[in-house]
Tab-separated table of C-alpha atoms in Angstrom:
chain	number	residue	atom	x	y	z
A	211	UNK	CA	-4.047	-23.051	-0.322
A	212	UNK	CA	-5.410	-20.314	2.195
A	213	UNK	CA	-8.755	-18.688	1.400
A	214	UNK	CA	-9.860	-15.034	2.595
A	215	UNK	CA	-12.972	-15.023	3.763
A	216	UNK	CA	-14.370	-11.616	4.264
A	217	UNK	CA	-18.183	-9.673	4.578
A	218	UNK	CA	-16.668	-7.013	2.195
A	219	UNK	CA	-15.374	-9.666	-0.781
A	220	UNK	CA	-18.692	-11.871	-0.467
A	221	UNK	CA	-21.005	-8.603	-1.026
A	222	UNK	CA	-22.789	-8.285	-4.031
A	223	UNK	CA	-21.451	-5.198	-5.086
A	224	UNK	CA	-17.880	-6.684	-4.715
A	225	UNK	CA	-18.585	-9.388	-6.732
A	226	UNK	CA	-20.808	-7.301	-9.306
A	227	UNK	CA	-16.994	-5.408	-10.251
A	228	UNK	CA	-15.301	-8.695	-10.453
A	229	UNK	CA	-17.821	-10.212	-12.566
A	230	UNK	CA	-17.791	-7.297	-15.023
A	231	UNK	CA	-14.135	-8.036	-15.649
A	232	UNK	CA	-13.910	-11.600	-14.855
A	233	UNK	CA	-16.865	-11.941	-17.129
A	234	UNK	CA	-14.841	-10.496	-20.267
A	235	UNK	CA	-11.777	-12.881	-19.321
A	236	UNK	CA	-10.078	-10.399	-17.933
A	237	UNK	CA	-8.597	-11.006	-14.244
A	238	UNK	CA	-10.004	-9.245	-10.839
A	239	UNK	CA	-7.705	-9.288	-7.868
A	240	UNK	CA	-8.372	-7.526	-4.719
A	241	UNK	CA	-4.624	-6.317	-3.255
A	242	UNK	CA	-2.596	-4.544	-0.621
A	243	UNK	CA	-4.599	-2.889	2.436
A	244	UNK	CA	-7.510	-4.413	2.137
A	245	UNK	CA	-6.005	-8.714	1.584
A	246	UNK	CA	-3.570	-7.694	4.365
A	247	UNK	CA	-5.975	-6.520	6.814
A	248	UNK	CA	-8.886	-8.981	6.255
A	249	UNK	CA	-6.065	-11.918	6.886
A	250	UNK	CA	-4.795	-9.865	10.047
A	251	UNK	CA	-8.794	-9.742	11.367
A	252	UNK	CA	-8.419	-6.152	11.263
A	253	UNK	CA	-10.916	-3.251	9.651
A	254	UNK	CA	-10.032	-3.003	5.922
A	255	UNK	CA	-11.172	0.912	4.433
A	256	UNK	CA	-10.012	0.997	0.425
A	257	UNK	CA	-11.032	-1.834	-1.624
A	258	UNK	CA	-8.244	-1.771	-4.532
A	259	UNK	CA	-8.617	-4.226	-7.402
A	260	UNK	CA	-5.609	-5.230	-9.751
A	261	UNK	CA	-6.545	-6.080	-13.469
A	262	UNK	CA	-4.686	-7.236	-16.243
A	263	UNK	CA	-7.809	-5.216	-18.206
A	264	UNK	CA	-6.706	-1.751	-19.636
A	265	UNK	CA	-8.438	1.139	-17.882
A	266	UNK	CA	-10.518	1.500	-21.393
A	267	UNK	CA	-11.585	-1.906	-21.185
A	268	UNK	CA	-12.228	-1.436	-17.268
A	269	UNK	CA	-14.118	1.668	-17.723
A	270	UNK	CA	-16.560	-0.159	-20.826
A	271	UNK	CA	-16.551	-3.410	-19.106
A	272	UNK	CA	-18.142	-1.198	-15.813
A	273	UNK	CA	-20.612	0.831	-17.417
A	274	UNK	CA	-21.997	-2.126	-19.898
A	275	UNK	CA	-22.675	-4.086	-16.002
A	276	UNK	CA	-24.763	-0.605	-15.110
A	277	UNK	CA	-21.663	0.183	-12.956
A	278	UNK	CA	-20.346	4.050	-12.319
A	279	UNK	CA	-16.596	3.892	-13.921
A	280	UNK	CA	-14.784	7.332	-12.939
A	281	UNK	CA	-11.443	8.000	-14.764
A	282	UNK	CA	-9.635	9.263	-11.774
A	283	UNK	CA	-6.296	7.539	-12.824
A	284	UNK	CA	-6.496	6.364	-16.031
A	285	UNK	CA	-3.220	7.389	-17.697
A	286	UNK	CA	-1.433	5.568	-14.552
A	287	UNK	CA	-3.912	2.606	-14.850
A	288	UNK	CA	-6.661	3.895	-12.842
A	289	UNK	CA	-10.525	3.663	-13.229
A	290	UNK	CA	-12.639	3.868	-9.673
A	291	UNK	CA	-15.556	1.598	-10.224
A	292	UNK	CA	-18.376	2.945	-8.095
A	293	UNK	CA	-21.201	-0.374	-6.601
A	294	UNK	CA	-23.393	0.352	-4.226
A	295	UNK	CA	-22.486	3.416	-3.207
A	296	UNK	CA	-18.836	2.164	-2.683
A	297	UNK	CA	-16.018	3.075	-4.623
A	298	UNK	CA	-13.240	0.504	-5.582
A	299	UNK	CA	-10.064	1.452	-7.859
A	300	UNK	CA	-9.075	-0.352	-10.115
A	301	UNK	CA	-6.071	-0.532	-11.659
A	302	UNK	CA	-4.051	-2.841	-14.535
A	303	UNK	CA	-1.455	-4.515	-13.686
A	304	UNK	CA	1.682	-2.084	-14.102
A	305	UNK	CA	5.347	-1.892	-14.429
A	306	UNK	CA	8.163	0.507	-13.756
A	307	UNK	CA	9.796	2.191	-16.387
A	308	UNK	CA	11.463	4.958	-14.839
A	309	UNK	CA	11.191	6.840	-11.657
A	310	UNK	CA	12.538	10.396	-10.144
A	311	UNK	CA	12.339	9.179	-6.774
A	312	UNK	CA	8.706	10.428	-5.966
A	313	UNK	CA	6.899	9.615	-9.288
A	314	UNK	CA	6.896	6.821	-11.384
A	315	UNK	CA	6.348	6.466	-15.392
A	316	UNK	CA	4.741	2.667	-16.018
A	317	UNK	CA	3.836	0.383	-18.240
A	318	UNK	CA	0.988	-1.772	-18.206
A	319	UNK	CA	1.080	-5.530	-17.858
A	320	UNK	CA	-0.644	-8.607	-18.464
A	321	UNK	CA	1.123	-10.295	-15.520
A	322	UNK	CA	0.449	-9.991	-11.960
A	323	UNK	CA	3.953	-10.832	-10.907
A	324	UNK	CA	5.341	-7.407	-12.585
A	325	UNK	CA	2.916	-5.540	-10.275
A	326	UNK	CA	3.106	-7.456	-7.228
A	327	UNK	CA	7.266	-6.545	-7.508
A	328	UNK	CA	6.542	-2.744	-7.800
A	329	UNK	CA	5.406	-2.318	-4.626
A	330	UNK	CA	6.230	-1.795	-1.745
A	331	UNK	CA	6.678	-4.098	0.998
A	332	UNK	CA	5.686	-7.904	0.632
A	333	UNK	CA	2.892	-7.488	3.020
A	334	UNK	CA	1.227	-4.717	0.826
A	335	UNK	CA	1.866	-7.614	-2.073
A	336	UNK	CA	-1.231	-9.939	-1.358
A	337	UNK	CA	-3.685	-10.815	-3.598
A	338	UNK	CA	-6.774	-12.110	-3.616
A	339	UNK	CA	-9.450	-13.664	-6.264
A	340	UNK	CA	-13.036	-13.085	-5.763
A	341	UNK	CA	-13.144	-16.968	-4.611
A	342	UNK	CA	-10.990	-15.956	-1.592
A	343	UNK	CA	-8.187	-17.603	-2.818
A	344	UNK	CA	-4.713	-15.846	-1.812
A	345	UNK	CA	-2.303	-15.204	-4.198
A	346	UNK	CA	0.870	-14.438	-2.838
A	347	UNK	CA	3.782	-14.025	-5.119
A	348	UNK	CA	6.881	-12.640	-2.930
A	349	UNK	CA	5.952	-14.059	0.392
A	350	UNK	CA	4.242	-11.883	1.813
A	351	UNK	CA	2.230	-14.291	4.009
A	352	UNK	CA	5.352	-15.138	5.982
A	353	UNK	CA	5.748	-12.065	6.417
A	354	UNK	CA	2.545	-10.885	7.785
A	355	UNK	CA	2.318	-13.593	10.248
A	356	UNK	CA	5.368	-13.015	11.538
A	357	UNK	CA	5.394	-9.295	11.543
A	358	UNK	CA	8.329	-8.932	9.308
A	359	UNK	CA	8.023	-5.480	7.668
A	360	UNK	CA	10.267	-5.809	5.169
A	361	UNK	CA	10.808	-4.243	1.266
A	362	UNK	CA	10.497	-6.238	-1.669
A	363	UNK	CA	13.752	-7.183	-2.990
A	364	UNK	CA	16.200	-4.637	-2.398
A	365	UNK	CA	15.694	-1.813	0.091
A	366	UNK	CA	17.821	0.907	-1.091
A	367	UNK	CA	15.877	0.451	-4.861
A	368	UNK	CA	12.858	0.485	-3.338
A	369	UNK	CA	13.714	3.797	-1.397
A	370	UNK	CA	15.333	5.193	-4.342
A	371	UNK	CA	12.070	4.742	-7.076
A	372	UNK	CA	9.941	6.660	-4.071
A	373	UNK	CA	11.120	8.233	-1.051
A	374	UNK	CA	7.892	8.474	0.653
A	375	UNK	CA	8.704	4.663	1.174
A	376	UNK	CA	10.962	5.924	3.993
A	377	UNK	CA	8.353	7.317	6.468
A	378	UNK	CA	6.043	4.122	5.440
A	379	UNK	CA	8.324	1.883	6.562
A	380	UNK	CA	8.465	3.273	10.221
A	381	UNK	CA	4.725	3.507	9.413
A	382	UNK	CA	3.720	-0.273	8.760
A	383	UNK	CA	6.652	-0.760	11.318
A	384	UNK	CA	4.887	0.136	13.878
A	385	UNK	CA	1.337	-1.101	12.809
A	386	UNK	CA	2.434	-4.419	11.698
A	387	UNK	CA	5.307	-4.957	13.227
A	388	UNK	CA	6.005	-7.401	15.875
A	389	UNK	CA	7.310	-5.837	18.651
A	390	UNK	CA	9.751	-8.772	20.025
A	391	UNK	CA	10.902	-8.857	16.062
A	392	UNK	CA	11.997	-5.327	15.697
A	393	UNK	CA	12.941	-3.241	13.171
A	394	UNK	CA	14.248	-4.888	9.735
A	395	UNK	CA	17.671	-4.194	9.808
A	396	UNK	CA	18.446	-4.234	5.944
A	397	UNK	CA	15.149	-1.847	5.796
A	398	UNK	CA	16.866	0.451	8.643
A	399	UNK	CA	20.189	1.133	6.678
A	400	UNK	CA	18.366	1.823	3.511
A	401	UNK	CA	15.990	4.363	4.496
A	402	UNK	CA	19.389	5.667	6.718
A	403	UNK	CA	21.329	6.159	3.664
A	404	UNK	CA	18.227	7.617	1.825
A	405	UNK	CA	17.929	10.899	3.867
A	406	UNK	CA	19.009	12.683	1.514
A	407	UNK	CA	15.953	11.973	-0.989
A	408	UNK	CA	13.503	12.995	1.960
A	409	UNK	CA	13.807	16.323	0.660
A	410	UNK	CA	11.606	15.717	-2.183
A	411	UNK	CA	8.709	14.714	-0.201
A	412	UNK	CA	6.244	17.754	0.474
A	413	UNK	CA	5.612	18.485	4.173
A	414	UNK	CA	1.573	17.689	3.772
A	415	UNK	CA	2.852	13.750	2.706
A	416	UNK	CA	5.262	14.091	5.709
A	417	UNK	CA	2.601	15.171	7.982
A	418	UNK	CA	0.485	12.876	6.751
A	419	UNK	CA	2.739	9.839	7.219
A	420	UNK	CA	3.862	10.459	10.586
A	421	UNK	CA	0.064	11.392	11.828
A	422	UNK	CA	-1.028	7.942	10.778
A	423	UNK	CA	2.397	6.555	12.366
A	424	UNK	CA	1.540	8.438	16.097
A	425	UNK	CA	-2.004	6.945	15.623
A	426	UNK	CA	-0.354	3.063	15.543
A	427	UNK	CA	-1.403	1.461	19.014
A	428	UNK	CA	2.225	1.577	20.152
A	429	UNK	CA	4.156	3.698	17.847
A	430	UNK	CA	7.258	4.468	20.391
A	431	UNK	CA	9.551	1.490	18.916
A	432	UNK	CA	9.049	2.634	15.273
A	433	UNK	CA	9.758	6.233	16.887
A	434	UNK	CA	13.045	5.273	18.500
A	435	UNK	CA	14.200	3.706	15.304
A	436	UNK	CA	13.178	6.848	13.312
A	437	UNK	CA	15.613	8.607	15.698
A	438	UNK	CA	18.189	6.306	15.725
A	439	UNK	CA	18.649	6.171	11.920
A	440	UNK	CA	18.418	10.186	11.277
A	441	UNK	CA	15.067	10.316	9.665
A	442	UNK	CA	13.256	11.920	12.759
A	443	UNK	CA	15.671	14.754	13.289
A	444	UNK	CA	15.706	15.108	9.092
A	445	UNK	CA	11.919	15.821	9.032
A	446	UNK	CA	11.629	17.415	12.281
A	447	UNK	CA	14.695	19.078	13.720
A	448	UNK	CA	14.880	19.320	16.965
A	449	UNK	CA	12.077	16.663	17.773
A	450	UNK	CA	12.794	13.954	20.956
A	451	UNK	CA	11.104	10.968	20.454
A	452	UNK	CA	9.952	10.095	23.125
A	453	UNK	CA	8.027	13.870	23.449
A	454	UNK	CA	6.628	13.054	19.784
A	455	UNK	CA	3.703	10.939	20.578
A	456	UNK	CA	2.562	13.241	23.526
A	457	UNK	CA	2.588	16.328	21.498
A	458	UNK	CA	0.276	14.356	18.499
A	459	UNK	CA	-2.096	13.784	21.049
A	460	UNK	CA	-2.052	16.855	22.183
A	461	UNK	CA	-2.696	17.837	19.137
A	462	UNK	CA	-5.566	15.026	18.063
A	463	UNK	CA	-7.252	16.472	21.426
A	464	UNK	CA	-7.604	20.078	20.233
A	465	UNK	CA	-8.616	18.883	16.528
A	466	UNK	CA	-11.808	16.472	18.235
């Protein structure tokens, strides 16, 4: 069984949010960014938590531990918990009931393998308890070590329930990716034949995306594919890859 072990899940504070739900029988599991990255020995930023606790429950179990509980999400399943000065959100476990391809209506869930298959890719599906102890219910593991990005289940569903998930794929591609791998072929024809839906995706979330994807150490292979499959000319006409990455320098430079 592999263990996390991690300044950030040992803290007191971290512990102090788990223990507030734990404590009530309810379940605290630290997921996505923050399992992926510790495991990779990489910085982790957001500390998310996945419950099977209501956000009512969340919010009461907080505040009766002297904790700051903020309702910033609650009727999609989120309370940020504020410890130390840190904030970490916290959400129940949740379920898909419908989508429009940018927004999702859920349920919540008791079960941790409902939310772990809502996501994204199986890399972003990690879990951990506040013992360190991984959970990993798709595979994600395998995955991360051999710098597989690839989408939970079927690509073209996953694209279809959100089609942000195009531009993160080329994303993660190119920050987790391993470069000798390349670029998940089944994920590549999906996000291809998703163009389409790109055009509900507002140009700050676009920006956004592929600012984070030019920051990637070496972002030029995840570039080329973005090229290649019709989603770089589709959010920037006109743009040549291989010019891309200069001008967001360029750019970084007169923003510093």
């Amino acid at each position: 069984m592999m263990r996390l072990s991690a300044g950030w899940l040992d803290s007191v504070d971290s512990q102090a949010v788990c223990a507030a739900l734990t404590g009530a029988g309810h379940r605290a599991l630290f997921v996505g960014g923050c399992v992926r990255n510790a495991l990779l020995g990489t910085p982790v930023q957001d500390l998310d938590i996945a419950t099977d606790a209501t956000p009512d429950q969340t919010a009461r179990l907080a505040e009766a531990a002297g904790l700051r509980a903020v309702p910033t999400g609650a009727a999609h399943g989120t309370i940020t918990v504020v410890a130390g000065g840190r904030p970490y959100e916290v959400t129940t476990f949740r379920r898909d009931v419908e989508t429009d391809g940018r927004h999702a209506q859920v349920a919540f869930s008791t079960r941790v393998e409902d939310d772990a298959a809502r996501r994204d890719f199986t890399m972003n599906a990690l879990y951990a308890a506040p013992d360190g102890r991984v959970i990993d219910p798709l595979g994600g593991i395998a995955d991360l070590q051999a710098g597989h990005l690839r989408f939970i289940g079927d690509p073209a569903q996953r694209i279809a329930e959100d089609y942000l998930r195009i531009l993160r794929f080329f994303r993660f591609t190119a920050w987790y990716g391993a470069p000798d791998l390349g670029v998940d072929a089944d994920g590549l024809a999906a996000c291809a034949a998703g163009l389409p839906g790109l055009a509900r995706v507002s140009a700050e979330r676009v920006g956004h995306e592929l600012r984070r994807l030019l920051s990637a150490p070496d972002p030029a292979p995840a570039v080329a594919a973005m090229s290649a499959s019709g989603v770089l000319a589709s959010v920037l006409p006109g743009a040549l890859s291989d010019a891309l990455p200069v001008l967001v320098a360029q750019e970084a430079e007169l923003e510093a």
